[in-house]
Amino acid sequence: MDRIKADLIRKLLHAKAPQRVARALDRLAPADIAELFAVLSPGETVEVFDILFDARRAAKTLAELPYDYLTSVLERLDDERVARVVSRLPSDDATLFVQALGDSRREGVLEKLPEDHRHEVQRLLTYPEDSAGRVMTTQFIALESESSAHDAIERIRGREDVADSLFHLFVVDNAQRLAGTVPLRRLVAAQPTRTLADIMLKDPVSISALADQEEAANLVSKYNLLAIPVVDDEHRIVGIITVDDVIDVIREEATEDMYLMAGLDGQDRVFSPTSTSIRRRLPWNMLNMATAFLAASVVGLFEDAITTAVALATFMPVVAGMGGNAGIQTLTVVTRGIALGEIEFSSGMRAVFKEITVGLFIGLLVGVITGLVAWLWKGSPTLGVVLVTAMVCNMTMAGLMGAAIPLGLKLLRLDPALGGGVLLTAFTDSFGFFTFLGLASVMMPT
Amino acid sequence: MDRIKADLIRKLLHAKAPQRVARALDRLAPADIAELFAVLSPGETVEVFDILFDARRAAKTLAELPYDYLTSVLERLDDERVARVVSRLPSDDATLFVQALGDSRREGVLEKLPEDHRHEVQRLLTYPEDSAGRVMTTQFIALESESSAHDAIERIRGREDVADSLFHLFVVDNAQRLAGTVPLRRLVAAQPTRTLADIMLKDPVSISALADQEEAANLVSKYNLLAIPVVDDEHRIVGIITVDDVIDVIREEATEDMYLMAGLDGQDRVFSPTSTSIRRRLPWNMLNMATAFLAASVVGLFEDAITTAVALATFMPVVAGMGGNAGIQTLTVVTRGIALGEIEFSSGMRAVFKEITVGLFIGLLVGVITGLVAWLWKGSPTLGVVLVTAMVCNMTMAGLMGAAIPLGLKLLRLDPALGGGVLLTAFTDSFGFFTFLGLASVMMPT
């Protein structure tokens, strides 16, 4: 949505010309209209919503809003209208909307939904957050394996609700267990009398409704699927996750990893209000302050050494900075490798040994240069030797910790990216100062 | 691919039982076999390749390998076999394979391809790397708008090469310009005599062959597409990018952003050989060393002040660490916001002002705590005041720079993530030391 179109629509709103607004919106895709909401005032938001609502496009448009925006738009609408919007959405979006309402309004809106829709949403809400069951849609077609290709085509013709996004049929046995999938192209090309059992792809990849949505995304990505069937404990199909939702999951998970590494709350976005961002970042900054004091107290142990040789203070940032940088490199490679499943092409132990070796060698190379510079600058060969030794130790340990932190978190079934950057630089700062200043107070004459 | 299956297959290889290996591989998906290559020795790699080659599954399996592995597997195969594998691949994968061969072997393999295939690959190689043209496939079906639904279904039946992954037809006008798309479901549901013009979705989203592949990924993601048509200057369709390739692009771009922020080469992976990783990381570490010396030289300016009040050395890591952390938070939010297009829901200037405000407030909160601790610990209220002031200044500037660096790089049409972390911490270290030590030497009695 470019600024010019947005300005035009706001002018038409101010001119009280809703029909012209409606015509302008009619030419835009839901994802573009959603961007418009970012620049509208609360009053304008409700006006645009009303126009979309009359054109039956409100549901699809709101479904394109980032979660934070959705929450604030829903706050401005009454229960009646929210319920009507929700009832027009596919089950996965409907569940998301009801979740976005907040505890106080949820029951009120659920009551106003048509009964079958209400039961559906309530059932989906019982799946844990971030599970496959929570992100799946229940709009799919499953047929028994004895059905003919002709029957299947008739069934597709009769189902308006699954619309253009239907590209596979799912085939079940007589106990309703998932047995295969039929890509639409095979159905089109098949003789009308052939059974689905004849033309289906057997033993399709599927996922349990209770599995993590990230696992669903990894399977879709690994096996190049367009949709993955979601099954219950008895292997009966209960929903499907489509690739467009998988893309959202992949982007979300990448964001989450980057955020966790930097020490950020997942909902802290560029467009979040300033006060929200401050509140969300403060705990991480407090944690970082605690780790910074740890590093400071290590330095505090060696104040005498620094008073005697103040050049130590000058080189402190080099030891800490280089260790932190090398550690973040390792942490990023290993965390991303775990997320992408690339660690399958290697192994945890191999990764740890490799990163230790990389740290050792790079530490040697940059350590020797730093040591030489220090010698030339400050005229003290001992300072040079202390620097080389401290940097090699710190960068080797940075390699070890950069690999061990995410792999350890994974073993503990926690997110491998969790707070990695903050923990790691806390370690490389403290350990770096300890080796550097400790060595100096032993080796340098006082 | 679990370790047990991999061990079994290696045992069968050692037992010289190729038929049993073939049967074991037959039950695995190409993506799973690809993982097997990670644990095979060079000799075993060639054996497994031969078995797959005879089963005509080598092409699809190699297409699932990470780029680095593909390069090293191709090195072990002769031109003849590589050419036969390449000739069985869709155009996008074929182009990637030829690119992975390296300059010296490329011509030799190209010569051995069937003529039309060779021209196709050569044509696709003329598109710039990372462009939409480079990642598109030319396996698609385009029909004129006057064709009937019946004709279209006959065409699909006749085209074995597009197989199960066909879910849309593309519709062109009589000048071969892209006019619409027909989802397969619409075709199945339509009366056989209706024309494609009747049932198509008009004015589909498309992308220029010369556009960046990231743009294609953003369009597919924004508009929930399964494939995006790629057009030339005259708006004629020249290929399509399918959603499975888009997922790869999205993951690659997220990796690239994380890597650039951490100062890493895109090809440096968990499974890269140690020597390769050292070589690829060294330039970034040299850059970081230069910036670390900048910070050190700032500290060097104030050695007198530190000698007088050694507590300054103790609190240096707090000022630098907190500034760096706050800056990385801002940098991550803004860089990710640009990548996800969320900045469309806000604006660059708004983001900069917000981040400055966030930095100012968090700086005040943690600065006051740090100042109080310093006062209590070292008994100097002046040290406390100097710390508060320096931290507020540094964290406010960190907010400004964390937002300005990626937005500035974007304005310069560079990657917003480029070296962000290294540059930013260089700034927060140097600026932090300068304000902290500078203020101290002015305000604290010598």
CSV table of N, CA and C in Angstrom, one decimal, chain B residues 52-108:
chain,number,residue,atom,x,y,z
B,52,LEU,N,21.5,-45.2,-6.8
B,52,LEU,CA,20.4,-44.3,-7.0
B,52,LEU,C,20.3,-44.0,-8.5
B,53,PHE,N,21.5,-43.9,-9.2
B,53,PHE,CA,21.5,-43.5,-10.6
B,53,PHE,C,20.8,-44.6,-11.4
B,54,ASP,N,21.0,-45.9,-11.1
B,54,ASP,CA,20.4,-47.0,-11.8
B,54,ASP,C,18.9,-47.0,-11.5
B,55,ALA,N,18.5,-46.5,-10.3
B,55,ALA,CA,17.0,-46.5,-10.0
B,55,ALA,C,16.4,-45.2,-10.5
B,56,ARG,N,17.2,-44.4,-11.2
B,56,ARG,CA,16.7,-43.1,-11.7
B,56,ARG,C,16.3,-42.1,-10.6
B,57,ARG,N,16.9,-42.3,-9.4
B,57,ARG,CA,16.5,-41.4,-8.3
B,57,ARG,C,17.6,-40.5,-7.9
B,58,ALA,N,18.8,-40.5,-8.6
B,58,ALA,CA,19.9,-39.7,-8.2
B,58,ALA,C,19.6,-38.2,-8.3
B,59,ALA,N,19.0,-37.8,-9.4
B,59,ALA,CA,18.8,-36.4,-9.6
B,59,ALA,C,18.0,-35.8,-8.5
B,60,LYS,N,16.8,-36.4,-8.2
B,60,LYS,CA,16.0,-35.9,-7.1
B,60,LYS,C,16.7,-35.8,-5.8
B,61,THR,N,17.5,-36.9,-5.5
B,61,THR,CA,18.2,-36.9,-4.2
B,61,THR,C,19.2,-35.8,-4.1
B,62,LEU,N,20.0,-35.7,-5.1
B,62,LEU,CA,21.1,-34.7,-5.1
B,62,LEU,C,20.5,-33.3,-4.9
B,63,ALA,N,19.3,-33.1,-5.5
B,63,ALA,CA,18.6,-31.8,-5.5
B,63,ALA,C,18.3,-31.4,-4.0
B,64,GLU,N,18.3,-32.4,-3.1
B,64,GLU,CA,17.9,-32.1,-1.7
B,64,GLU,C,19.2,-31.8,-0.9
B,65,LEU,N,20.4,-31.9,-1.5
B,65,LEU,CA,21.6,-31.7,-0.7
B,65,LEU,C,21.8,-30.2,-0.5
B,66,PRO,N,22.4,-29.8,0.7
B,66,PRO,CA,22.8,-28.4,0.8
B,66,PRO,C,23.9,-28.1,-0.2
B,67,TYR,N,24.0,-26.8,-0.6
B,67,TYR,CA,24.8,-26.5,-1.7
B,67,TYR,C,26.3,-26.9,-1.6
B,68,ASP,N,26.8,-26.8,-0.4
B,68,ASP,CA,28.2,-27.2,-0.1
B,68,ASP,C,28.4,-28.7,-0.4
B,69,TYR,N,27.5,-29.5,0.1
B,69,TYR,CA,27.5,-30.9,-0.1
B,69,TYR,C,27.4,-31.3,-1.6
B,70,LEU,N,26.5,-30.6,-2.3
B,70,LEU,CA,26.3,-30.9,-3.7
B,70,LEU,C,27.6,-30.7,-4.5
B,71,THR,N,28.2,-29.5,-4.2
B,71,THR,CA,29.5,-29.2,-4.8
B,71,THR,C,30.5,-30.4,-4.7
B,72,SER,N,30.6,-30.9,-3.4
B,72,SER,CA,31.6,-31.9,-3.2
B,72,SER,C,31.2,-33.3,-3.8
B,73,VAL,N,29.9,-33.6,-3.8
B,73,VAL,CA,29.5,-34.8,-4.4
B,73,VAL,C,29.7,-34.8,-5.9
B,74,LEU,N,29.4,-33.6,-6.6
B,74,LEU,CA,29.5,-33.5,-8.0
B,74,LEU,C,31.0,-33.7,-8.4
B,75,GLU,N,31.9,-33.2,-7.5
B,75,GLU,CA,33.3,-33.3,-7.8
B,75,GLU,C,33.8,-34.8,-8.0
B,76,ARG,N,33.0,-35.7,-7.4
B,76,ARG,CA,33.5,-37.1,-7.4
B,76,ARG,C,32.8,-37.8,-8.6
B,77,LEU,N,32.0,-37.2,-9.4
B,77,LEU,CA,31.3,-37.8,-10.5
B,77,LEU,C,31.9,-37.4,-11.8
B,78,ASP,N,31.9,-38.2,-12.9
B,78,ASP,CA,32.4,-37.8,-14.2
B,78,ASP,C,31.4,-37.0,-14.9
B,79,ASP,N,31.9,-36.2,-15.9
B,79,ASP,CA,31.0,-35.3,-16.7
B,79,ASP,C,29.8,-36.0,-17.2
B,80,GLU,N,30.0,-37.2,-17.8
B,80,GLU,CA,28.9,-38.0,-18.4
B,80,GLU,C,27.7,-38.2,-17.5
B,81,ARG,N,28.1,-38.6,-16.2
B,81,ARG,CA,27.0,-38.9,-15.3
B,81,ARG,C,26.3,-37.6,-14.8
B,82,VAL,N,27.2,-36.6,-14.6
B,82,VAL,CA,26.6,-35.3,-14.1
B,82,VAL,C,25.6,-34.8,-15.2
B,83,ALA,N,26.0,-34.9,-16.5
B,83,ALA,CA,25.1,-34.5,-17.5
B,83,ALA,C,23.8,-35.3,-17.6
B,84,ARG,N,23.9,-36.6,-17.3
B,84,ARG,CA,22.7,-37.4,-17.3
B,84,ARG,C,21.8,-37.0,-16.2
B,85,VAL,N,22.4,-36.7,-15.0
B,85,VAL,CA,21.6,-36.3,-13.9
B,85,VAL,C,20.9,-34.9,-14.2
B,86,VAL,N,21.7,-34.0,-14.7
B,86,VAL,CA,21.2,-32.6,-14.9
B,86,VAL,C,20.1,-32.7,-15.9
B,87,SER,N,20.1,-33.6,-16.9
B,87,SER,CA,19.1,-33.6,-18.0
B,87,SER,C,17.8,-34.1,-17.4
B,88,ARG,N,17.8,-34.7,-16.2
B,88,ARG,CA,16.5,-35.2,-15.7
B,88,ARG,C,15.9,-34.2,-14.7
B,89,LEU,N,16.6,-33.1,-14.5
B,89,LEU,CA,16.1,-32.1,-13.5
B,89,LEU,C,15.2,-31.1,-14.1
B,90,PRO,N,14.3,-30.5,-13.3
B,90,PRO,CA,13.6,-29.3,-13.8
B,90,PRO,C,14.6,-28.2,-14.0
B,91,SER,N,14.2,-27.2,-14.8
B,91,SER,CA,15.1,-26.2,-15.2
B,91,SER,C,15.8,-25.4,-14.1
B,92,ASP,N,15.1,-25.2,-13.0
B,92,ASP,CA,15.7,-24.4,-11.9
B,92,ASP,C,16.8,-25.2,-11.2
B,93,ASP,N,16.5,-26.5,-10.9
B,93,ASP,CA,17.6,-27.3,-10.3
B,93,ASP,C,18.7,-27.6,-11.3
B,94,ALA,N,18.4,-27.8,-12.5
B,94,ALA,CA,19.5,-28.0,-13.5
B,94,ALA,C,20.5,-26.8,-13.5
B,95,THR,N,19.9,-25.6,-13.5
B,95,THR,CA,20.8,-24.4,-13.5
B,95,THR,C,21.6,-24.4,-12.3
B,96,LEU,N,21.0,-24.7,-11.1
B,96,LEU,CA,21.8,-24.7,-9.9
B,96,LEU,C,23.0,-25.7,-9.9
B,97,PHE,N,22.7,-26.9,-10.5
B,97,PHE,CA,23.7,-27.9,-10.6
B,97,PHE,C,24.9,-27.4,-11.4
B,98,VAL,N,24.5,-26.9,-12.6
B,98,VAL,CA,25.6,-26.4,-13.5
B,98,VAL,C,26.4,-25.3,-12.9
B,99,GLN,N,25.7,-24.4,-12.1
B,99,GLN,CA,26.4,-23.4,-11.4
B,99,GLN,C,27.4,-24.0,-10.3
B,100,ALA,N,26.9,-25.1,-9.6
B,100,ALA,CA,27.7,-25.7,-8.6
B,100,ALA,C,28.9,-26.4,-9.1
B,101,LEU,N,29.0,-26.6,-10.4
B,101,LEU,CA,30.1,-27.4,-11.0
B,101,LEU,C,31.4,-26.6,-11.0
B,102,GLY,N,31.4,-25.3,-10.9
B,102,GLY,CA,32.6,-24.5,-11.0
B,102,GLY,C,33.0,-24.3,-12.5
B,103,ASP,N,33.7,-23.2,-12.7
B,103,ASP,CA,34.0,-22.7,-14.1
B,103,ASP,C,34.7,-23.8,-15.0
B,104,SER,N,35.6,-24.6,-14.4
B,104,SER,CA,36.4,-25.4,-15.2
B,104,SER,C,35.6,-26.6,-15.9
B,105,ARG,N,34.6,-27.1,-15.2
B,105,ARG,CA,33.9,-28.2,-15.7
B,105,ARG,C,32.6,-27.9,-16.4
B,106,ARG,N,32.2,-26.6,-16.2
B,106,ARG,CA,30.8,-26.2,-16.7
B,106,ARG,C,30.6,-26.5,-18.2
B,107,GLU,N,31.6,-26.0,-19.0
B,107,GLU,CA,31.4,-26.2,-20.5
B,107,GLU,C,31.4,-27.7,-20.9
B,108,GLY,N,32.2,-28.5,-20.2
B,108,GLY,CA,32.3,-29.9,-20.5
B,108,GLY,C,30.9,-30.6,-20.3
